PDB file of C-alpha atoms in Angstrom:
ATOM      1  CA  MET A  30      37.697  91.547  84.321  1.00  0.00           C
ATOM      2  CA  ALA A  31      38.687  90.329  87.632  1.00  0.00           C
ATOM      3  CA  THR A  32      35.952  89.276  90.083  1.00  0.00           C
ATOM      4  CA  HIS A  33      36.213  90.229  93.656  1.00  0.00           C
ATOM      5  CA  THR A  34      35.525  87.360  96.031  1.00  0.00           C
ATOM      6  CA  VAL A  35      35.463  89.695  99.080  1.00  0.00           C
ATOM      7  CA  PRO A  36      32.804  92.411  99.234  1.00  0.00           C
ATOM      8  CA  LEU A  37      34.372  95.828  99.162  1.00  0.00           C
ATOM      9  CA  LYS A  38      31.914  97.401 101.746  1.00  0.00           C
ATOM     10  CA  LEU A  39      31.863  95.770 105.064  1.00  0.00           C
ATOM     11  CA  THR A  40      30.114  96.930 108.165  1.00  0.00           C
ATOM     12  CA  ARG A  41      32.220  97.752 111.248  1.00  0.00           C
ATOM     13  CA  ALA A  42      30.849  94.627 112.995  1.00  0.00           C
ATOM     14  CA  GLU A  43      31.907  92.412 110.053  1.00  0.00           C
ATOM     15  CA  ILE A  44      35.402  93.913 110.097  1.00  0.00           C
ATOM     16  CA  ARG A  45      35.648  93.450 113.823  1.00  0.00           C
ATOM     17  CA  ARG A  46      34.534  89.759 113.593  1.00  0.00           C
ATOM     18  CA  ARG A  47      37.111  89.072 110.840  1.00  0.00           C
ATOM     19  CA  ILE A  48      39.917  90.762 112.871  1.00  0.00           C
ATOM     20  CA  ASP A  49      38.955  88.782 115.956  1.00  0.00           C
ATOM     21  CA  ALA A  50      39.080  85.569 113.999  1.00  0.00           C
ATOM     22  CA  ILE A  51      42.728  86.120 113.117  1.00  0.00           C
ATOM     23  CA  PRO A  52      45.065  84.514 115.680  1.00  0.00           C
ATOM     24  CA  ILE A  53      47.627  86.977 116.821  1.00  0.00           C
ATOM     25  CA  THR A  54      50.528  86.616 119.267  1.00  0.00           C
ATOM     26  CA  ARG A  55      52.006  89.187 121.674  1.00  0.00           C
ATOM     27  CA  LYS A  56      55.154  89.354 119.668  1.00  0.00           C
ATOM     28  CA  GLN A  57      53.083  90.432 116.661  1.00  0.00           C
ATOM     29  CA  VAL A  58      51.331  93.103 118.589  1.00  0.00           C
ATOM     30  CA  ARG A  59      54.593  94.547 119.912  1.00  0.00           C
ATOM     31  CA  LEU A  60      55.958  94.445 116.306  1.00  0.00           C
ATOM     32  CA  MET A  61      52.910  96.211 114.902  1.00  0.00           C
ATOM     33  CA  GLN A  62      53.036  98.754 117.780  1.00  0.00           C
ATOM     34  CA  ARG A  63      56.648  99.586 116.941  1.00  0.00           C
ATOM     35  CA  ALA A  64      55.889  99.799 113.170  1.00  0.00           C
ATOM     36  CA  ILE A  65      52.984 102.286 113.864  1.00  0.00           C
ATOM     37  CA  GLN A  66      55.283 104.319 116.155  1.00  0.00           C
ATOM     38  CA  GLU A  67      58.087 104.522 113.475  1.00  0.00           C
ATOM     39  CA  LEU A  68      55.443 105.505 110.763  1.00  0.00           C
ATOM     40  CA  GLN A  69      54.059 108.199 113.239  1.00  0.00           C
ATOM     41  CA  HIS A  70      57.707 109.547 113.711  1.00  0.00           C
ATOM     42  CA  GLU A  71      58.333 109.531 109.944  1.00  0.00           C
ATOM     43  CA  ASN A  72      55.086 111.252 109.318  1.00  0.00           C
ATOM     44  CA  ALA A  73      56.006 113.944 111.900  1.00  0.00           C
ATOM     45  CA  ARG A  74      59.495 114.461 110.264  1.00  0.00           C
ATOM     46  CA  LEU A  75      57.767 114.725 106.833  1.00  0.00           C
ATOM     47  CA  ARG A  76      55.242 117.241 108.020  1.00  0.00           C
ATOM     48  CA  TYR A  77      58.015 119.298 109.655  1.00  0.00           C
ATOM     49  CA  MET A  78      59.999 119.316 106.393  1.00  0.00           C
ATOM     50  CA  LEU A  79      57.003 120.460 104.519  1.00  0.00           C
ATOM     51  CA  CYS A  80      56.386 123.362 106.993  1.00  0.00           C
ATOM     52  CA  VAL A  81      59.941 124.475 106.968  1.00  0.00           C
ATOM     53  CA  ARG A  82      60.006 125.240 103.158  1.00  0.00           C
TER      54      ARG A  82
END
């Protein structure tokens, strides 16, 4: 059985600390924002397709 080295339940403060520790560039932020926007558009299209049926 595989052992998990990372605890599965983290507090919000622990998650925030981990995210803050990750170096990130402005380019990466823009790429993530674009990816999130594309996913939101795709989600909206899929919801529309489900409602049309």
